[in-house]
XYZ file of C-alpha atoms in Angstrom:
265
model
C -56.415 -22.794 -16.107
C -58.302 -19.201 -17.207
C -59.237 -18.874 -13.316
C -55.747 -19.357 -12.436
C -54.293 -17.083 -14.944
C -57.163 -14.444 -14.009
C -55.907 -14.543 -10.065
C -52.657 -14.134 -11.139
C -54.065 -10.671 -12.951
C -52.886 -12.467 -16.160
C -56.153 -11.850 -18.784
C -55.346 -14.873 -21.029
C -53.287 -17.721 -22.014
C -52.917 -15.359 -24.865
C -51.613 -13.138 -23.096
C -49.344 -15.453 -21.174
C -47.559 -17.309 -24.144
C -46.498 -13.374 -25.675
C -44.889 -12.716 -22.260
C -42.971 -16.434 -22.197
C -41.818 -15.321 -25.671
C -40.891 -11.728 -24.719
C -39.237 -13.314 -21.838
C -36.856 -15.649 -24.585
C -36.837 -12.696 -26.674
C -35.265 -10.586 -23.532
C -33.184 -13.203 -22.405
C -31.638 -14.084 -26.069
C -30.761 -10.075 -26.323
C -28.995 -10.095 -22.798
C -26.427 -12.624 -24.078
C -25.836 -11.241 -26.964
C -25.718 -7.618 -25.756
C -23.339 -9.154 -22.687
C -21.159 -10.953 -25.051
C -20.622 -7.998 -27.558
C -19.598 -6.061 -24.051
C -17.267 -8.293 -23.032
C -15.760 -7.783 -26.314
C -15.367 -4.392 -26.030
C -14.093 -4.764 -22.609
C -11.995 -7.003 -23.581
C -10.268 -4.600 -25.784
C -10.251 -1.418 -22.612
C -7.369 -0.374 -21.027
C -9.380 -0.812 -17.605
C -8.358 -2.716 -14.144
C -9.839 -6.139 -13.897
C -11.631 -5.264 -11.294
C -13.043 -2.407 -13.011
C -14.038 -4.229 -15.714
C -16.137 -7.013 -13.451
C -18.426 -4.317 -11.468
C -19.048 -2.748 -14.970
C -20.026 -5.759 -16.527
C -22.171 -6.903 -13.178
C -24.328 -3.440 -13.008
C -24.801 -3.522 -16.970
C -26.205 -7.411 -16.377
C -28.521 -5.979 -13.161
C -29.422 -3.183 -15.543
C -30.343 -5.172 -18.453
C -32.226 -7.969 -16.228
C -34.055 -4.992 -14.591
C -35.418 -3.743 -18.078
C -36.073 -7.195 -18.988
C -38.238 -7.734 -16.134
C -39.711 -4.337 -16.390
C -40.815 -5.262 -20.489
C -42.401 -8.553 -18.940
C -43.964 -7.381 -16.383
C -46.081 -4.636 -19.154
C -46.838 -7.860 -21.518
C -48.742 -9.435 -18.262
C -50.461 -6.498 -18.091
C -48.956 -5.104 -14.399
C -48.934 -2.213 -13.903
C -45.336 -0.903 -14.354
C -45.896 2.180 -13.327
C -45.984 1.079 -9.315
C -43.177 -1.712 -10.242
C -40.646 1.154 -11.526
C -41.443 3.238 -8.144
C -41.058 -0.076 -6.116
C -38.045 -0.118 -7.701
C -36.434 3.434 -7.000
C -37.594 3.681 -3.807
C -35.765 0.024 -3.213
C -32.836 1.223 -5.053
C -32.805 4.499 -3.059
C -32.786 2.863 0.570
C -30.429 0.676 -0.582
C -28.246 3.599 -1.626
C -28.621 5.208 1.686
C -28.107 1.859 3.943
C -24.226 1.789 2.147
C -23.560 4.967 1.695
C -20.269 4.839 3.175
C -19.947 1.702 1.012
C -20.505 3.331 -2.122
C -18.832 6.316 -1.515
C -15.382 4.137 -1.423
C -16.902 1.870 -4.767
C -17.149 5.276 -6.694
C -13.625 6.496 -5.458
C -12.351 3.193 -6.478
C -13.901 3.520 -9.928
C -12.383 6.884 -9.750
C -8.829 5.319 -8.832
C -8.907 2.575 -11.275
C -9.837 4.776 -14.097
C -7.519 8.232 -13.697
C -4.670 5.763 -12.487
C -2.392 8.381 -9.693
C -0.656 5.101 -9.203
C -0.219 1.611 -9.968
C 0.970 -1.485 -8.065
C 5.135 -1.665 -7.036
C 4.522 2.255 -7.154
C 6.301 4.087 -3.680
C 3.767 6.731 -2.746
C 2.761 8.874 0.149
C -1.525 9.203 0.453
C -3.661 9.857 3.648
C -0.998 10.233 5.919
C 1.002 7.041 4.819
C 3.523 6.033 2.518
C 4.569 2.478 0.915
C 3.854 0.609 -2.191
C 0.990 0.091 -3.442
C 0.315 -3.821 -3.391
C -3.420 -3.767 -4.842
C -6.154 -1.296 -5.659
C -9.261 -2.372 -5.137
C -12.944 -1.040 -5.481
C -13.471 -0.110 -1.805
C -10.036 -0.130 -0.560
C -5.935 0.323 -1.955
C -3.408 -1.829 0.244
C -0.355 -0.753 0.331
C 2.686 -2.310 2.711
C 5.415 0.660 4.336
C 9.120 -0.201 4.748
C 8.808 -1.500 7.997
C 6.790 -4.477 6.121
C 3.574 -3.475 7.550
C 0.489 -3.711 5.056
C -2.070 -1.072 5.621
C -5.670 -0.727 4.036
C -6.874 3.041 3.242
C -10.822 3.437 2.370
C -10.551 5.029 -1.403
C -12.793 8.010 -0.489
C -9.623 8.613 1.878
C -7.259 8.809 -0.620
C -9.312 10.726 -3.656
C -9.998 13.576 -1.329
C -6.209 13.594 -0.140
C -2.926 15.069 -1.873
C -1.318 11.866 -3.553
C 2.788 11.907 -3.814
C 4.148 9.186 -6.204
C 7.983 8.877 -5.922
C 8.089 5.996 -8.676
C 5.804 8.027 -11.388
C 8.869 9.325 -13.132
C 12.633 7.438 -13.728
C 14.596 9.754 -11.926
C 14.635 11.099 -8.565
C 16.773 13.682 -6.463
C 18.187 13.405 -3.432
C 18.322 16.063 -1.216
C 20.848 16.671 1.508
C 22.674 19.174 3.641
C 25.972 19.138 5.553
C 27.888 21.606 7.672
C 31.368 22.936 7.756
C 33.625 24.948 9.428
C 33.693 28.710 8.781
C 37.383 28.468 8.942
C 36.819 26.183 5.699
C 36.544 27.603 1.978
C 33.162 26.864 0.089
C 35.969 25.847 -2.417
C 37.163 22.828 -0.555
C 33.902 22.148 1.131
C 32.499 21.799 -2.680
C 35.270 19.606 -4.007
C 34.786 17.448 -1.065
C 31.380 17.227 -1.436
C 31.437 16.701 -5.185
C 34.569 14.029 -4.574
C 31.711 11.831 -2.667
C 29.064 12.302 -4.641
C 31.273 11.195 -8.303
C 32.570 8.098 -6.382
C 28.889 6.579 -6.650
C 27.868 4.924 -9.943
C 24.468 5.463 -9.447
C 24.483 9.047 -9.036
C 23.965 10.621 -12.414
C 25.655 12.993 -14.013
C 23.072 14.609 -15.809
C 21.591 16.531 -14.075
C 25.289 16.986 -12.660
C 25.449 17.196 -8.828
C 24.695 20.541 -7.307
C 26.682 22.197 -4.121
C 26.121 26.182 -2.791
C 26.173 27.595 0.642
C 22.380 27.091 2.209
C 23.276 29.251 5.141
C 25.076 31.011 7.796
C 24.086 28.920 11.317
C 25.580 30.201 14.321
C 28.353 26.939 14.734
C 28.819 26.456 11.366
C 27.634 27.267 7.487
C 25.294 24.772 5.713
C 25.757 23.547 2.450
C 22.725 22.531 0.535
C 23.244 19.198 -2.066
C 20.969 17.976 -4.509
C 21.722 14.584 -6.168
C 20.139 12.939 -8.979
C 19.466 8.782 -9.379
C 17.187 6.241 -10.238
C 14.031 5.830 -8.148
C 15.305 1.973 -6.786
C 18.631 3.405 -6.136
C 17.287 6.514 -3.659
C 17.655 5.404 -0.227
C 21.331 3.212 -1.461
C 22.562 6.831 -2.902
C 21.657 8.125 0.322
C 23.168 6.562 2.984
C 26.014 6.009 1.018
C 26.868 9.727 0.670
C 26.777 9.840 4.665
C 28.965 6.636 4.675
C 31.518 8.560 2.403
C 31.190 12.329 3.245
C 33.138 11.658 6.765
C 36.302 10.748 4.444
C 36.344 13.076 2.132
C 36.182 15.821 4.316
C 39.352 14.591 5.767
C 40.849 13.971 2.672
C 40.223 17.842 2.042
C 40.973 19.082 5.263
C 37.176 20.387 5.896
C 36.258 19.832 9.271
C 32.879 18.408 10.559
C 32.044 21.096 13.444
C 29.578 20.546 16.190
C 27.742 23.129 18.409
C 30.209 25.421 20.400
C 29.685 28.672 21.977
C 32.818 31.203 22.173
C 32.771 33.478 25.302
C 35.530 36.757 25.483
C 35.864 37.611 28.990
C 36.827 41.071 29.751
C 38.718 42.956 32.459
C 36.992 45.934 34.381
C-alpha cells in the first residue's frame, strides 16, 4: 500500500485519509454554498437563462477550488496545476472567441433588458418581435412571419428601436392638396378622418399644418396618436377614409401636372 501511495507522489496514508476528508469537507461546502445561491437567485429579477449559466460557472468555479485545495493536501504541487489551468482556460477562451463574445452580449442583454419578448423592435438591420433572447442569440419573427436569429454581439454594438417600450405611439403621415384649396378646409377634412377613429386619441389631440410648398401641390404634415397594437389599424384606416372626406369638403386630391403658357412672337 505505502509503495503505491509513494508512486502516486502521495507521502502517507496519513496524508491520504486528510485529503479524502478535505475532499467531504469541500464537497459538503459546495452544496451548501450552491443551495444558499439558488436561494438568492431565486429571489433576482434575472432571465432564466441568466440565472442557469450563473449558477453553472459558480459550480465550475467552486469544483475548480475544490480540486485545487485537494490537490495541496496530496502534496502536488499547485503551483504548475493553477498554470495548467490558465493556460487551459486561456486556449479555450481563444478557440470560442466568437462564442463568447455573443455569451457576454447575451449576459449583457438579459441583464440591461432594451427589450423583452412580444416587444416590436428594429436591431441590426431588422425589425419584428422579439420571440426569445437567448445567451448567444435573440430570435425574433418580422411581419411577413419569417423568424430570424441575430448573434447578440450584433445587436449590443447596434442602435436598438423599441416601438412597444412605451403605451402610446404616433403615427405619422402626409397628404397633398390642391393650392386652389384653403389650409382651412384641408384641416377640417383631415381632422374629420382622423376623429371618426376610436382608437385615435385625443390627448395628445391630432395635429395638421402645411409641411410644404411642392411644385403640383402643398403637403400637409399629420401626426396621430394611438396605442402601440392599434398602429398599423390607425394607419391604413386614415388612407381608407381620407379619400371621402376630402370630397365631403370639397378638397381635391391633385396629381403631378405641369402648366405650359404659350406665347405669340
Amino acid at each position: 500500500m505505502t509503495s503505491i501511495l509513494t508512486s502516486l507522489g502521495i507521502s502517507s496514508t496519513q496524508t491520504l485519509l486528510s485529503a479524502l476528508l478535505t475532499f467531504v469537507v469541500c464537497l459538503i461546502a459546495i452544496k451548501l454554498l450552491t443551495q444558499i445561491f439558488d436561494r438568492l437567485m431565486a429571489h433576482a429579477s434575472l432571465d432564466g437563462a441568466l440565472k442557469h449559466f450563473v449558477r453553472t460557472a459558480v459550480r465550475i468555479a467552486l469544483w475548480a477550488l475544490a480540486i485545487v485545495i485537494v490537490a495541496e493536501r496530496l502534496g502536488i504541487p499547485t503551483a504548475s496545476l493553477v498554470a495548467v489551468i490558465s493556460v487551459a482556460g486561456l486556449a479555450l477562451s481563444l478557440s470560442v472567441q466568437n462564442i463568447m463574445t455573443n455569451l457576454f452580449a447575451g449576459i449583457t442583454l438579459l441583464i440591461t433588458k432594451p427589450f423583452g419578448a412580444e416587444d416590436f423592435v428594429e436591431v441590426a438591420g431588422q425589425s419584428g418581435t422579439i420571440r426569445s433572447v437567448g445567451l448567444f442569440y435573440t430570435v425574433l419573427a418580422t411581419v411577413d412571419n419569417r423568424v430570424i436569429s441575430i448573434p447578440n454581439s450584433n445587436i449590443t454594438v447596434a442602435a436598438i428601436i423599441n416601438y412597444s417600450r412605451e403605451p402610446l405611439r404616433r403615427v405619422d403621415m402626409s397628404f397633398c392638396a390642391s393650392y386652389a384649396d384653403s389650409a382651412e378646409d384641408v384641416r377640417a377634412a383631415i381632422l374629420e378622418a382622423a376623429l371618426a377613429d376610436e382608437r385615435i386619441v385625443r390627448d395628445p389631440a391630432p395635429f395638421v399644418a402645411v409641411a410644404q410648398f411642392n411644385d403640383s401641390s402643398v403637403q400637409y404634415t399629420v401626426r396621430l396618436w394611438c396605442r402601440n397594437a392599434d398602429y398599423w389599424d390607425v394607419y391604413f384606416g386614415m388612407n381608407e377614409r381620407i379619400r371621402d372626406c376630402f370630397q365631403n369638403h370639397g378638397v381635391q386630391m391633385p396629381f403631378n401636372q405641369l402648366t405650359v403658357h404659350l406665347t405669340q412672337q
